Amino acid sequence: MAIAAFITKRLIQGVFTVWFIATATFFAMHNVPGDPLLNERAMTEAIRANVEAKYGLDKPLGTQYLIYLSNLTRGDFGISFTQENRQVNDIIREHFPVSAILGVLAVLFAAVGGILWGALTALYRNRIPDYLIMFFVILGISVPSFVIAALGQLVIVNMNSALGITLFPVAGWGTLGHMLVPSMVLGLGTMAYLTRLMRSSMLEIVSSDYVRTAKAKGLPPARIFAKHQLRNAILPVITVLGPAIAAITTGGFVVELVFAIPGLGRYFVQAVQQLDYTVIMGTTVFYGAFLVFMVIFVDVLYGLIDPRVRMS
Amino acid sequence: MAESDQISTDDSYASEAGRQLAFYAVFAILLLGIVIYGLSFVVKLTGGGASGKAVDFENNSITISVAYDPPQLDSMRATDASSFLVLAHVLEGLISNDEDNNLAPGVAERWEIREDGAIFWLRDDAMWSDGKSVTAHDFEFAWKRVVDPKTASEYAFLLFPVRNAEAITEGQMPVSSLGVTAVSDRELRVEFERPTPYFEKLVAFVTYFPAREDFVNSTDGRYASSADTMLYNGPYTVDEWVLGASMRWSKNPYYWNDNKGFLDEINVAYITTDVNAKLNLFKDGQITDTALSASMLPEAMERRWQIDRLMDGTVFFMEFNHRDGRLTNNRNFRRALQLAQDPAELVYKVLKEAAYVPADSLFPSWVRGAEDFLHNEYPPHRSETDIALAREHLELARDELGLTEFPPIVILTGDSSMGLLTAEYYQELYKRNLGLEIRIDAQIFKQRLAKMTSGDFDIVMAGWGPDYDDALTFGDLFSSWNLNNRGRYSSSEMDAQVRIAQAELDPVKRAAAFGEIQRLVHDDVVIIPMYERGVAFVVDPQLVGFRRRSVGPEVDYNYVQLTPLRKP
């Protein structure tokens, strides 16, 4: 029961957060310098007025906001400014799955890799495997994703031309081969971060009272490691995993660009550059809601893994 | 700390726990494998058209890449290069362009341009992709839809030579009053607002392409937003369009012209603006052609690729703000800036892009005059740097303006690296040569346009590309009524010449007017031309008939045929 009440409370908070995001974005966007309807070719006053009327930009800002909110509650984000025949809903529906698949895979790589490498470095602290892995971790955290993406692609090209066959596709989307390398590239930074987090968390726990007690009681090391050390060390990792999922799924713009992947990230970034109001609003609110949901999801997951959280 | 050291250095603990970890690792990798396997089924549903081969002889098809997904394919409202590219392959206007960029019959078999109008006689074997014939009514409908205020077409201005078009867009006259009539299925009559000798070149442009009324009405306001809400009358049809992901064009079986559209299929499999990604795709044999930036040229030469280049049509210049009260309204001041620079230095020493050439004129080198290239008929004034003379003009300007010291000049530019580099070059140049203080105002595209339109600049780094293949697309830019004249240059002499260029039927006199406009732009220092943008590119040698164009679609696959390479 308590968990149901907890979820309900968090969901209500979440809705309020999303409303706040929508409102802030709406007014911030309208205050960004630049005119969304201006294009390379100048329009006559009459043509411009026709276009303004079409998008409802001829109404006062307050009215536009109210219309926007009422459309939002019906789940309608409107028509894109730059892609006139396309509903923002359609754009999200068609392209988010691509970003999501890429993101899910990247997060899986990151989480599995981060936890395993982190545990390994903690076990072999201050020995060769630790030094070696931590060296790559520092690289992974500090090298930006566009460099890694470009390098990754270059490696594929050179590998393909050396082998004489297309082992991995250079870019594009549609098959298993297309998603492996981009998702690894996308997950790499998070994997490095999680490795470091896992390592420090493991080391903290290994010196805790309960592990010492377990050792003193003569429990087998494998059991101490699995039941006490690993399980407790994972908790902080799970905590950051929620925002990480959202960050990876929304932050794939560079990877999507380099690997020509038809994800939502491209629309997110281009819309801001082109002041495509409806797409900016649609993607921001969607991603905002997604992030909020992920955080709630992780909180619930946390409760399942750690009984102490459930109790309180 | 000491305790943890004790435990973690405990070898037996580490090795036993390590074994447990290895067990988990195997388990996790297995799980990962299962998830990936599952996702590989889902991923197929989300689109993508990568075929794995740039040239496929078996299916007589090619795979290409484009920078952007077309926002929509409604020819009556399209305004962007990616839409023009697709439309040039799937629709055809009354008049078309042949392989060598000359006008060629399209849907119209023959035509006649008179002083007060034009008549087009349509061929009877031009068909829509549903097998019905393309008629004069389809053009009448499309043109009326363009100027209809409800359509809100941004390119409606291209139809202004047609009688009443401008008044209709302003809502002052009914749409039915547009000066175009389908006399019969095969004959289209056009009445002009004013004499329009270049009308045949306009008609070749996308905005003048046909659309069939019954079909457009049946799409419920979503015409050309997907592959099946559109009809085609060009060499290819769009068979499949996964928005934002891929497109497949197939040969249009109903297309009349046997000298166009030789391929069975064109796969647009990759959509990316990343030039490096495109180069990698080309190297891997996934796409047929790609543009090369300066940094890629050494590698391209090492690989012995055949590199071509072509002007992409656009000319870039420094446009002055001629509004009253601006420093740049002073002719001597502008002359000083003109004399103190050299476009060749900018292009060869600063920008260093292989396919760029220094510009001396508003008209790019490929623009045609009466018989020959306009530059051959009316050679532009080559710029010569003369710092001493520039300083004299600067002193004259100082006296005329009654200034003791010049205030800082604002150069408005885009936020691209090229825009910034150019602005910084001039900042340094004018500081060194004329002692002028320059402030750079770098803005995102829409904001730069907003500032250009409101006149919030002294000098703006601007560019202009052609809409149609006639000198007038550049020539009327600085007429006082042109809304794209964002520096608000205004002179009666210029306006008079533009009017001649618009209406003169004699090609020689018309070319002379362009010559005059070119001279005025230089003498009055309306702008300072900087460079013509070009593109270096490489094409798979198995393609014959590939074209890049300065006007219209930037790449043209309409004439492409596949030929196997001869073995050496």
CSV table of N, CA, C and O in Angstrom, one decimal, chain B residues 206-252:
chain,number,residue,atom,x,y,z
B,206,VAL,N,10.6,24.5,-59.7
B,206,VAL,CA,9.7,23.6,-58.9
B,206,VAL,C,8.3,24.3,-58.6
B,206,VAL,O,7.3,23.6,-58.7
B,207,THR,N,8.3,25.6,-58.3
B,207,THR,CA,7.1,26.2,-57.9
B,207,THR,C,6.0,26.2,-59.0
B,207,THR,O,4.8,26.3,-58.8
B,208,TYR,N,6.5,26.1,-60.3
B,208,TYR,CA,5.6,26.0,-61.4
B,208,TYR,C,5.2,24.6,-61.8
B,208,TYR,O,4.6,24.4,-62.8
B,209,PHE,N,5.6,23.6,-61.0
B,209,PHE,CA,5.3,22.2,-61.4
B,209,PHE,C,3.8,21.9,-61.2
B,209,PHE,O,3.1,22.6,-60.5
B,210,PRO,N,3.3,20.9,-61.9
B,210,PRO,CA,1.9,20.6,-61.9
B,210,PRO,C,1.4,19.8,-60.7
B,210,PRO,O,2.2,19.2,-60.0
B,211,ALA,N,0.1,19.8,-60.5
B,211,ALA,CA,-0.5,19.0,-59.4
B,211,ALA,C,-2.0,18.8,-59.9
B,211,ALA,O,-2.6,19.6,-60.5
B,212,ARG,N,-2.5,17.6,-59.6
B,212,ARG,CA,-3.8,17.3,-60.1
B,212,ARG,C,-4.9,17.5,-59.0
B,212,ARG,O,-4.8,17.0,-57.9
B,213,GLU,N,-5.8,18.3,-59.4
B,213,GLU,CA,-6.8,18.8,-58.5
B,213,GLU,C,-7.5,17.7,-57.7
B,213,GLU,O,-7.6,17.7,-56.5
B,214,ASP,N,-8.1,16.7,-58.4
B,214,ASP,CA,-8.9,15.7,-57.7
B,214,ASP,C,-8.0,14.9,-56.7
B,214,ASP,O,-8.4,14.6,-55.6
B,215,PHE,N,-6.7,14.7,-57.1
B,215,PHE,CA,-5.8,14.0,-56.2
B,215,PHE,C,-5.5,14.8,-54.9
B,215,PHE,O,-5.5,14.4,-53.8
B,216,VAL,N,-5.1,16.1,-55.2
B,216,VAL,CA,-4.7,17.0,-54.1
B,216,VAL,C,-5.9,17.1,-53.1
B,216,VAL,O,-5.7,17.0,-51.9
B,217,ASN,N,-7.1,17.2,-53.6
B,217,ASN,CA,-8.2,17.4,-52.7
B,217,ASN,C,-8.5,16.1,-52.0
B,217,ASN,O,-9.1,16.1,-50.9
B,218,SER,N,-8.2,14.9,-52.5
B,218,SER,CA,-8.4,13.7,-51.9
B,218,SER,C,-7.5,13.4,-50.7
B,218,SER,O,-7.7,12.5,-50.0
B,219,THR,N,-6.4,14.2,-50.6
B,219,THR,CA,-5.4,13.9,-49.5
B,219,THR,C,-5.8,14.6,-48.2
B,219,THR,O,-5.0,14.6,-47.3
B,220,ASP,N,-6.8,15.4,-48.2
B,220,ASP,CA,-7.3,15.9,-46.9
B,220,ASP,C,-6.3,16.9,-46.3
B,220,ASP,O,-5.9,16.8,-45.1
B,221,GLY,N,-5.7,17.7,-47.1
B,221,GLY,CA,-4.7,18.7,-46.6
B,221,GLY,C,-3.4,18.1,-46.3
B,221,GLY,O,-2.5,18.8,-45.7
B,222,ARG,N,-3.1,16.9,-46.6
B,222,ARG,CA,-1.8,16.3,-46.3
B,222,ARG,C,-1.1,15.9,-47.6
B,222,ARG,O,-0.3,15.0,-47.6
B,223,TYR,N,-1.3,16.7,-48.7
B,223,TYR,CA,-0.7,16.4,-50.0
B,223,TYR,C,0.8,16.4,-49.8
B,223,TYR,O,1.4,17.3,-49.2
B,224,ALA,N,1.4,15.3,-50.4
B,224,ALA,CA,2.8,15.2,-50.5
B,224,ALA,C,3.6,15.1,-49.2
B,224,ALA,O,4.7,15.4,-49.0
B,225,SER,N,2.8,14.7,-48.1
B,225,SER,CA,3.5,14.5,-46.8
B,225,SER,C,4.0,13.1,-46.7
B,225,SER,O,4.8,12.8,-45.8
B,226,SER,N,3.7,12.2,-47.6
B,226,SER,CA,4.2,10.8,-47.6
B,226,SER,C,4.2,10.3,-49.0
B,226,SER,O,3.6,10.9,-49.9
B,227,ALA,N,4.8,9.1,-49.2
B,227,ALA,CA,4.9,8.6,-50.5
B,227,ALA,C,3.6,8.4,-51.2
B,227,ALA,O,3.5,8.6,-52.4
B,228,ASP,N,2.5,8.0,-50.5
B,228,ASP,CA,1.3,7.7,-51.2
B,228,ASP,C,0.3,8.8,-51.2
B,228,ASP,O,-0.8,8.7,-51.7
B,229,THR,N,0.7,10.0,-50.7
B,229,THR,CA,-0.2,11.1,-50.8
B,229,THR,C,0.3,12.0,-51.9
B,229,THR,O,0.1,13.2,-51.9
B,230,MET,N,1.0,11.5,-52.9
B,230,MET,CA,1.5,12.3,-53.9
B,230,MET,C,1.4,11.6,-55.3
B,230,MET,O,1.5,10.3,-55.3
B,231,LEU,N,1.3,12.3,-56.3
B,231,LEU,CA,1.3,11.8,-57.7
B,231,LEU,C,2.6,12.2,-58.3
B,231,LEU,O,3.0,13.3,-58.1
B,232,TYR,N,3.1,11.4,-59.2
B,232,TYR,CA,4.4,11.7,-59.9
B,232,TYR,C,4.2,11.8,-61.4
B,232,TYR,O,3.5,11.1,-62.0
B,233,ASN,N,5.0,12.7,-62.0
B,233,ASN,CA,5.0,12.7,-63.5
B,233,ASN,C,6.4,12.8,-64.0
B,233,ASN,O,6.7,13.1,-65.1
B,234,GLY,N,7.4,12.6,-63.1
B,234,GLY,CA,8.8,12.7,-63.5
B,234,GLY,C,9.4,11.3,-63.8
B,234,GLY,O,8.7,10.3,-63.8
B,235,PRO,N,10.7,11.2,-64.0
B,235,PRO,CA,11.4,10.0,-64.4
B,235,PRO,C,11.3,8.9,-63.3
B,235,PRO,O,11.3,7.7,-63.5
B,236,TYR,N,11.2,9.4,-62.0
B,236,TYR,CA,11.1,8.4,-60.9
B,236,TYR,C,9.8,8.7,-60.1
B,236,TYR,O,9.3,9.8,-60.1
B,237,THR,N,9.5,7.7,-59.3
B,237,THR,CA,8.4,7.9,-58.3
B,237,THR,C,9.0,7.6,-56.9
B,237,THR,O,9.9,6.8,-56.8
B,238,VAL,N,8.4,8.2,-55.9
B,238,VAL,CA,8.8,7.8,-54.6
B,238,VAL,C,8.0,6.7,-54.1
B,238,VAL,O,6.8,6.8,-54.0
B,239,ASP,N,8.6,5.5,-54.0
B,239,ASP,CA,8.0,4.3,-53.6
B,239,ASP,C,7.8,4.1,-52.2
B,239,ASP,O,6.8,3.6,-51.7
B,240,GLU,N,8.8,4.5,-51.5
B,240,GLU,CA,8.8,4.3,-50.0
B,240,GLU,C,9.5,5.5,-49.4
B,240,GLU,O,10.5,5.9,-49.9
B,241,TRP,N,8.9,6.0,-48.4
B,241,TRP,CA,9.5,7.2,-47.7
B,241,TRP,C,9.3,7.0,-46.2
B,241,TRP,O,8.2,7.1,-45.7
B,242,VAL,N,10.4,6.5,-45.5
B,242,VAL,CA,10.3,6.4,-44.1
B,242,VAL,C,10.8,7.7,-43.6
B,242,VAL,O,12.0,8.0,-43.7
B,243,LEU,N,9.9,8.5,-43.1
B,243,LEU,CA,10.3,9.9,-42.8
B,243,LEU,C,11.5,10.0,-41.9
B,243,LEU,O,11.7,9.3,-40.9
B,244,GLY,N,12.4,10.9,-42.4
B,244,GLY,CA,13.7,11.1,-41.6
B,244,GLY,C,14.7,10.0,-41.7
B,244,GLY,O,15.7,10.1,-41.1
B,245,ALA,N,14.3,8.9,-42.4
B,245,ALA,CA,15.2,7.7,-42.4
B,245,ALA,C,15.7,7.3,-43.7
B,245,ALA,O,16.9,7.3,-44.0
B,246,SER,N,14.8,7.1,-44.7
B,246,SER,CA,15.2,6.7,-46.0
B,246,SER,C,14.1,6.9,-47.0
B,246,SER,O,12.9,7.1,-46.6
B,247,MET,N,14.5,6.8,-48.3
B,247,MET,CA,13.5,6.9,-49.4
B,247,MET,C,13.9,5.9,-50.4
B,247,MET,O,15.1,5.6,-50.6
B,248,ARG,N,13.0,5.4,-51.2
B,248,ARG,CA,13.3,4.6,-52.3
B,248,ARG,C,12.5,5.2,-53.5
B,248,ARG,O,11.3,5.3,-53.5
B,249,TRP,N,13.3,5.6,-54.6
B,249,TRP,CA,12.7,6.0,-55.8
B,249,TRP,C,12.7,4.9,-56.8
B,249,TRP,O,13.8,4.3,-57.0
B,250,SER,N,11.7,4.7,-57.6
B,250,SER,CA,11.7,3.7,-58.6
B,250,SER,C,11.4,4.3,-59.9
B,250,SER,O,10.7,5.4,-60.0
B,251,LYS,N,11.8,3.6,-61.0
B,251,LYS,CA,11.5,4.1,-62.3
B,251,LYS,C,10.0,4.3,-62.5
B,251,LYS,O,9.2,3.4,-62.1
B,252,ASN,N,9.6,5.4,-63.1
B,252,ASN,CA,8.2,5.6,-63.3
B,252,ASN,C,7.8,5.0,-64.7
B,252,ASN,O,8.2,5.5,-65.7
